Amino acid sequence: MKRRKFLQNASLTGIGVAVGASVLAKNTAKDISSEIVSEATNSPTTFPIVIATWDVPNATNKAGQVLDEGKSALDAIEQGCMAEEADASNQSVGLGGLPDRDGNVTLDACIMNKDGNYGSVVYIQNIVHAISIARKVMEETPHVILAGKGAEKFAVSQGFKRVNLLTEASKKRWEKWKVTSEYKPIINIENHDTIGMLAIDKNGDISGGCTTSGLAFKMAGRVGDSPIIGSGLFIDNKIGGATATGLGEEVLKTVGSFLIVELMRQGRTPQEACEEAILRIVTSNPNFKNFQVGYIALNKKGETGYYSIHERFSTSIYKDGKNENFKSDFYNKT
Ligand code: GLY
């Protein structure tokens, strides 16, 4: 029986629930973190490596260059995400992001380093580089999350300039949407959505980041999975990392990125872990045909995984000096 089919059956018969419970039962599960670490030490040629959601060659190239210069995975993540945030032609991240129903562009972002530290901004407006503010929250404040006006005020205090994020192109899309005001999550929004990125540097240390303008035409005040630790992003430097794109509500309900890292801790490959996390969503929500979620994962050995509910998700990988995009396998083949 194919592995995916087995997992599906297991989940439907309740075995999946038992597996889910065991994910968190650290004492009863085999913890392979020490094996992964020692194997990784034996294969340094795989580093550095960057993996990101969607077809974002500029972002992974930038992050890869930073790593090739010998800088940290954290620096690479910030610089890579910044490349997308500054690009007004994509309408799901940073400048030019699609607004909420009231016409306000609001950004969510988070970053997590090799030491398990994490910083995040939610519902921040008027600042292009949300990922950099998230890093400042992690490094310069006693907190991990800043929201809305407070996050914006903090950004300005750190020297960031206020910018109107609503471009003419995004304003036009919003005005067109207002004609019917029908809200429905858009699957594979222009084949590009939240940018999640994971990297391993030359020292073998892992960091990750995630940046987005969230769902187009969301309710004012809505916050998605991307800035929430364990949902949109999770890193454990002994094991690996995972990050998400797509309908944040579904990722939040299954704490997807944490789940993937815990599955890898128990011995699953990044690919198996991503598939299991998608299975959790589709087996618990019969409406899955109407929304997309995609995951990417990276383990300490530099192995990658990626999987989504629907087709047309892809991942960009920078490795061995090559910067390539790969189509993801997906669940819904009907
Ligand atoms: N995954 C991005 C969001 O739902 O906001």
Coordinates of C-alpha atoms and ligand atoms in Angstrom, one line a residue:
M1 CA 0.0 0.0 0.0
K2 CA 1.3 3.4 -0.9
R3 CA 2.5 5.4 2.1
R4 CA 0.0 8.3 1.4
K5 CA -2.9 5.9 1.2
F6 CA -1.8 4.1 4.3
L7 CA -1.6 7.4 6.2
Q8 CA -5.0 8.4 4.9
N9 CA -6.6 5.1 6.0
A10 CA -4.8 5.3 9.4
S11 CA -6.1 8.8 10.0
L12 CA -9.6 7.9 9.0
T13 CA -9.7 4.8 11.3
G14 CA -8.4 6.8 14.3
I15 CA -4.9 5.5 14.2
G16 CA -3.9 9.0 12.9
V17 CA -5.3 10.5 16.1
A18 CA -3.1 8.1 18.1
V19 CA -0.1 9.1 16.1
G20 CA -0.9 12.7 16.6
A21 CA -1.0 12.3 20.3
S22 CA 2.3 10.5 20.3
V23 CA 3.9 13.3 18.4
L24 CA 4.0 15.3 21.6
A25 CA 4.8 12.4 23.9
K26 CA 8.5 13.0 23.9
N27 CA 9.3 10.4 26.5
T28 CA 7.7 7.6 24.6
A29 CA 8.9 8.5 21.1
K30 CA 12.4 7.7 19.8
D31 CA 14.2 11.0 19.8
I32 CA 16.6 10.9 16.8
S33 CA 18.0 14.4 17.2
S34 CA 21.5 13.2 18.2
E35 CA 21.6 10.8 15.2
I36 CA 20.6 13.6 12.9
V37 CA 23.2 15.9 14.3
S38 CA 26.1 13.4 14.0
E39 CA 25.1 12.5 10.5
A40 CA 24.9 16.1 9.6
T41 CA 28.4 16.6 10.8
N42 CA 29.6 14.0 8.4
S43 CA 28.0 15.7 5.3
P44 CA 29.1 19.3 5.4
T45 CA 29.1 19.6 1.6
T46 CA 25.4 20.0 1.5
F47 CA 25.6 23.4 3.1
P48 CA 24.7 26.2 2.7
I49 CA 21.2 25.6 1.5
V50 CA 18.1 27.8 1.2
I51 CA 14.5 26.7 0.5
A52 CA 11.5 29.0 0.1
T53 CA 7.9 28.7 -0.8
W54 CA 6.9 29.5 -4.4
D55 CA 8.9 30.6 -7.3
V56 CA 11.1 33.3 -5.8
P57 CA 14.5 33.2 -7.5
N58 CA 15.5 36.6 -6.4
A59 CA 14.8 35.8 -2.7
T60 CA 16.6 32.5 -2.6
N61 CA 19.5 33.9 -4.7
K62 CA 19.9 36.8 -2.3
A63 CA 19.8 34.5 0.7
G64 CA 22.2 32.1 -1.0
Q65 CA 24.7 34.8 -1.7
V66 CA 24.6 35.9 1.9
L67 CA 25.4 32.3 3.0
D68 CA 28.1 31.9 0.4
E69 CA 29.8 35.0 1.9
G70 CA 29.9 33.0 5.2
K71 CA 27.2 35.0 7.0
S72 CA 24.6 33.4 9.3
A73 CA 21.4 31.7 8.2
L74 CA 19.6 34.4 10.2
D75 CA 21.1 37.1 8.0
A76 CA 20.3 35.1 4.9
I77 CA 16.7 34.7 5.9
E78 CA 16.2 38.4 6.6
Q79 CA 17.9 39.5 3.3
G80 CA 16.1 36.9 1.2
C81 CA 12.7 37.9 2.6
M82 CA 13.5 41.6 2.2
A83 CA 14.0 41.0 -1.5
E84 CA 10.3 39.8 -1.8
E85 CA 9.0 42.5 0.5
A86 CA 10.5 45.3 -1.7
D87 CA 9.1 43.8 -4.9
A88 CA 5.9 45.7 -5.6
S89 CA 5.0 43.3 -8.5
N90 CA 4.1 40.5 -6.1
Q91 CA 0.8 41.3 -4.4
S92 CA 1.0 39.0 -1.4
V93 CA 4.1 40.3 0.5
G94 CA 5.3 43.7 1.7
L95 CA 5.0 46.7 -0.7
G96 CA 2.0 46.3 -3.0
G97 CA 0.4 43.6 -0.9
L98 CA -3.4 43.2 -1.5
P99 CA -5.3 45.1 1.2
D100 CA -7.9 44.1 3.7
R101 CA -11.6 44.9 3.1
D102 CA -11.1 48.5 4.2
G103 CA -8.3 49.1 1.8
N104 CA -5.4 48.8 4.4
V105 CA -2.4 46.7 3.6
T106 CA -1.4 45.0 6.9
L107 CA 1.6 42.7 7.2
D108 CA 2.5 39.7 9.3
A109 CA 6.0 38.3 9.7
C110 CA 8.2 36.3 11.9
I111 CA 11.8 35.1 12.2
M112 CA 13.3 32.3 14.3
N113 CA 17.0 31.7 15.0
K114 CA 19.2 28.7 15.8
D115 CA 18.9 29.3 19.6
G116 CA 15.1 29.0 19.5
N117 CA 14.6 32.7 19.8
Y118 CA 11.7 34.2 17.8
G119 CA 10.4 37.6 16.9
S120 CA 7.2 38.6 15.2
V121 CA 5.0 41.4 14.1
V122 CA 1.3 41.1 13.4
Y123 CA -1.0 43.5 11.7
I124 CA 1.7 46.1 11.1
Q125 CA 1.0 48.9 8.5
N126 CA 3.1 51.4 6.6
I127 CA 6.5 49.6 6.9
V128 CA 7.9 47.6 4.0
H129 CA 10.3 45.3 5.8
A130 CA 8.2 43.5 8.3
I131 CA 10.8 40.7 8.5
S132 CA 13.4 43.2 9.7
I133 CA 11.0 44.5 12.4
A134 CA 10.4 41.0 13.5
R135 CA 14.1 40.5 13.9
K136 CA 14.4 43.8 15.9
V137 CA 11.6 42.6 18.1
M138 CA 13.6 39.4 18.8
E139 CA 16.9 41.2 19.3
E140 CA 16.0 44.5 20.8
T141 CA 12.9 44.0 23.0
P142 CA 12.0 41.8 25.9
H143 CA 9.0 40.5 23.9
V144 CA 8.4 38.1 21.0
I145 CA 5.3 39.7 19.3
L146 CA 4.4 43.3 18.7
A147 CA 1.1 44.2 17.0
G148 CA -0.5 47.0 14.9
K149 CA 0.2 50.5 16.0
G150 CA 2.7 49.5 18.7
A151 CA 4.7 47.5 16.1
E152 CA 4.7 50.5 13.7
K153 CA 5.8 52.9 16.5
F154 CA 8.6 50.5 17.4
A155 CA 9.7 50.3 13.8
V156 CA 9.9 54.1 13.4
S157 CA 11.8 54.3 16.7
Q158 CA 14.3 51.9 15.1
G159 CA 14.8 54.1 12.1
F160 CA 12.4 52.5 9.6
K161 CA 10.5 54.9 7.3
R162 CA 6.7 55.0 7.0
V163 CA 5.6 54.1 3.4
N164 CA 2.2 53.8 1.8
L165 CA 2.1 50.1 1.0
L166 CA -1.0 50.3 -1.2
T167 CA 0.2 50.5 -4.8
E168 CA -2.0 51.6 -7.7
A169 CA -2.2 48.0 -9.0
S170 CA -3.3 46.7 -5.6
K171 CA -5.8 49.5 -5.1
K172 CA -7.3 48.6 -8.5
R173 CA -7.6 45.0 -7.5
W174 CA -9.3 46.0 -4.3
E175 CA -11.7 48.4 -6.1
K176 CA -12.7 45.6 -8.5
W177 CA -13.2 43.2 -5.5
K178 CA -15.5 45.8 -3.8
V179 CA -18.0 45.6 -6.7
T180 CA -19.2 42.2 -5.4
S181 CA -17.4 42.1 -2.0
E182 CA -17.6 38.3 -2.2
Y183 CA -15.0 36.8 0.1
K184 CA -13.5 33.5 -0.8
P185 CA -9.9 32.4 -0.2
I186 CA -8.0 32.5 -3.5
I187 CA -6.2 29.2 -4.3
N188 CA -2.6 29.8 -5.4
I189 CA -2.9 33.5 -5.6
E190 CA -1.1 34.3 -8.8
N191 CA 1.0 31.3 -8.0
H192 CA 2.6 33.2 -5.3
D193 CA 1.6 33.7 -1.7
T194 CA 3.3 33.9 1.7
I195 CA 7.0 33.7 1.5
G196 CA 8.4 31.2 4.0
M197 CA 12.1 30.5 4.0
L198 CA 14.5 28.1 5.7
A199 CA 18.3 28.1 5.6
I200 CA 21.3 26.3 6.8
D201 CA 24.6 28.2 6.9
K202 CA 28.1 27.0 6.6
N203 CA 28.2 26.2 10.3
G204 CA 25.2 23.9 9.9
D205 CA 22.9 26.2 11.9
I206 CA 19.3 26.7 10.8
S207 CA 17.1 29.8 10.9
G208 CA 13.8 30.6 9.2
G209 CA 11.4 33.4 8.4
C210 CA 8.0 34.1 7.0
T211 CA 6.5 37.3 5.6
T212 CA 3.1 38.1 4.1
S213 CA 0.3 40.6 3.6
G214 CA -2.0 37.8 4.5
L215 CA -5.2 36.9 2.8
A216 CA -6.4 39.3 0.2
F217 CA -9.5 41.2 1.3
K218 CA -9.5 39.7 4.8
M219 CA -11.5 41.3 7.6
A220 CA -9.8 44.2 9.3
G221 CA -7.8 42.9 12.2
R222 CA -7.3 39.4 10.9
V223 CA -4.0 37.8 11.7
G224 CA -2.9 34.6 9.9
D225 CA -0.5 31.8 10.7
S226 CA 2.6 33.4 9.3
P227 CA 3.6 35.4 12.5
I228 CA 2.6 32.7 14.9
I229 CA 5.3 30.4 16.2
G230 CA 4.7 26.8 15.5
S231 CA 2.0 27.5 12.9
G232 CA 3.6 29.5 10.1
L233 CA 7.1 28.7 11.1
F234 CA 9.1 26.6 13.5
I235 CA 12.8 25.9 13.9
D236 CA 14.6 23.5 16.1
N237 CA 18.3 23.7 15.3
K238 CA 18.9 20.1 16.4
I239 CA 16.2 18.8 14.0
G240 CA 15.2 21.1 11.2
G241 CA 12.6 23.7 10.3
A242 CA 9.3 24.0 8.5
T243 CA 7.1 26.9 7.2
A244 CA 3.7 27.3 5.6
T245 CA 1.9 29.1 2.9
G246 CA -1.8 29.2 2.0
L247 CA -5.0 29.5 4.1
G248 CA -3.6 30.5 7.5
E249 CA -6.7 29.5 9.5
E250 CA -6.1 25.8 8.6
V251 CA -2.4 26.0 9.4
L252 CA -3.2 27.6 12.8
K253 CA -5.7 24.9 13.7
T254 CA -3.2 22.1 13.1
V255 CA -0.1 24.0 14.3
G256 CA 1.4 22.7 11.1
S257 CA 5.1 23.8 11.2
F258 CA 5.6 22.5 14.8
L259 CA 3.9 19.3 13.8
I260 CA 6.4 18.8 10.9
V261 CA 9.4 19.4 13.1
E262 CA 8.2 17.0 15.7
L263 CA 7.5 14.4 13.1
M264 CA 11.1 14.8 11.8
R265 CA 12.3 14.5 15.4
Q266 CA 10.6 11.1 15.4
G267 CA 12.4 10.0 12.3
R268 CA 10.2 11.1 9.4
T269 CA 11.9 12.6 6.4
P270 CA 11.0 16.2 5.6
Q271 CA 8.8 14.9 2.7
E272 CA 6.9 12.4 4.9
A273 CA 6.4 15.1 7.6
C274 CA 5.0 17.6 5.1
E275 CA 2.6 15.0 3.7
E276 CA 1.4 14.0 7.2
A277 CA 0.8 17.7 8.1
I278 CA -1.3 18.2 4.9
L279 CA -3.2 15.0 5.7
R280 CA -4.1 16.3 9.1
I281 CA -5.8 19.2 7.4
V282 CA -7.7 17.4 4.7
T283 CA -8.9 14.6 7.0
S284 CA -10.3 17.1 9.5
N285 CA -11.8 19.6 7.0
P286 CA -14.1 18.3 4.2
N287 CA -14.0 21.7 2.6
F288 CA -10.3 21.3 1.6
K289 CA -11.1 21.4 -2.1
N290 CA -11.7 25.2 -1.6
F291 CA -8.5 26.2 -0.1
Q292 CA -4.7 25.7 -0.6
V293 CA -2.1 25.0 2.0
G294 CA 1.6 24.2 1.2
Y295 CA 4.5 23.3 3.5
I296 CA 8.2 23.1 3.0
A297 CA 10.7 21.5 5.4
L298 CA 14.4 21.1 5.9
N299 CA 16.2 18.8 8.2
K300 CA 19.6 19.0 9.8
K301 CA 21.1 16.9 7.1
G302 CA 20.0 19.4 4.5
E303 CA 17.2 17.1 3.1
T304 CA 14.2 19.0 1.9
G305 CA 10.4 18.2 1.6
Y306 CA 7.5 20.1 0.1
Y307 CA 3.8 19.2 -0.3
S308 CA 0.5 20.9 -0.8
I309 CA -3.2 20.2 -1.0
H310 CA -3.6 21.3 -4.6
E311 CA -1.4 21.5 -7.6
R312 CA 0.7 24.5 -8.7
F313 CA 2.5 24.9 -5.4
S314 CA 6.2 25.1 -5.9
T315 CA 9.4 25.6 -4.0
S316 CA 12.7 27.4 -4.7
I317 CA 15.9 25.8 -3.6
Y318 CA 19.4 27.3 -3.6
K319 CA 22.0 24.6 -3.2
D320 CA 25.5 23.9 -4.5
G321 CA 25.5 27.3 -6.3
K322 CA 22.3 26.4 -8.2
N323 CA 19.0 28.3 -7.8
E324 CA 16.1 26.1 -9.0
N325 CA 12.3 25.9 -8.8
F326 CA 10.6 22.6 -8.2
K327 CA 6.9 21.7 -8.7
S328 CA 5.4 20.2 -5.5
D329 CA 3.5 17.0 -5.4
F330 CA 0.0 17.5 -4.0
Y331 CA -2.9 15.6 -2.3
N332 CA -5.9 16.4 -4.4
K333 CA -5.5 14.4 -7.5
T334 CA -9.2 14.2 -8.4
Ligands
GLY1 N1 -0.6 32.0 5.2 C1 -0.8 33.4 5.2 C2 -2.1 33.8 5.8 O1 -3.0 33.0 5.8 O2 -2.2 34.9 6.2

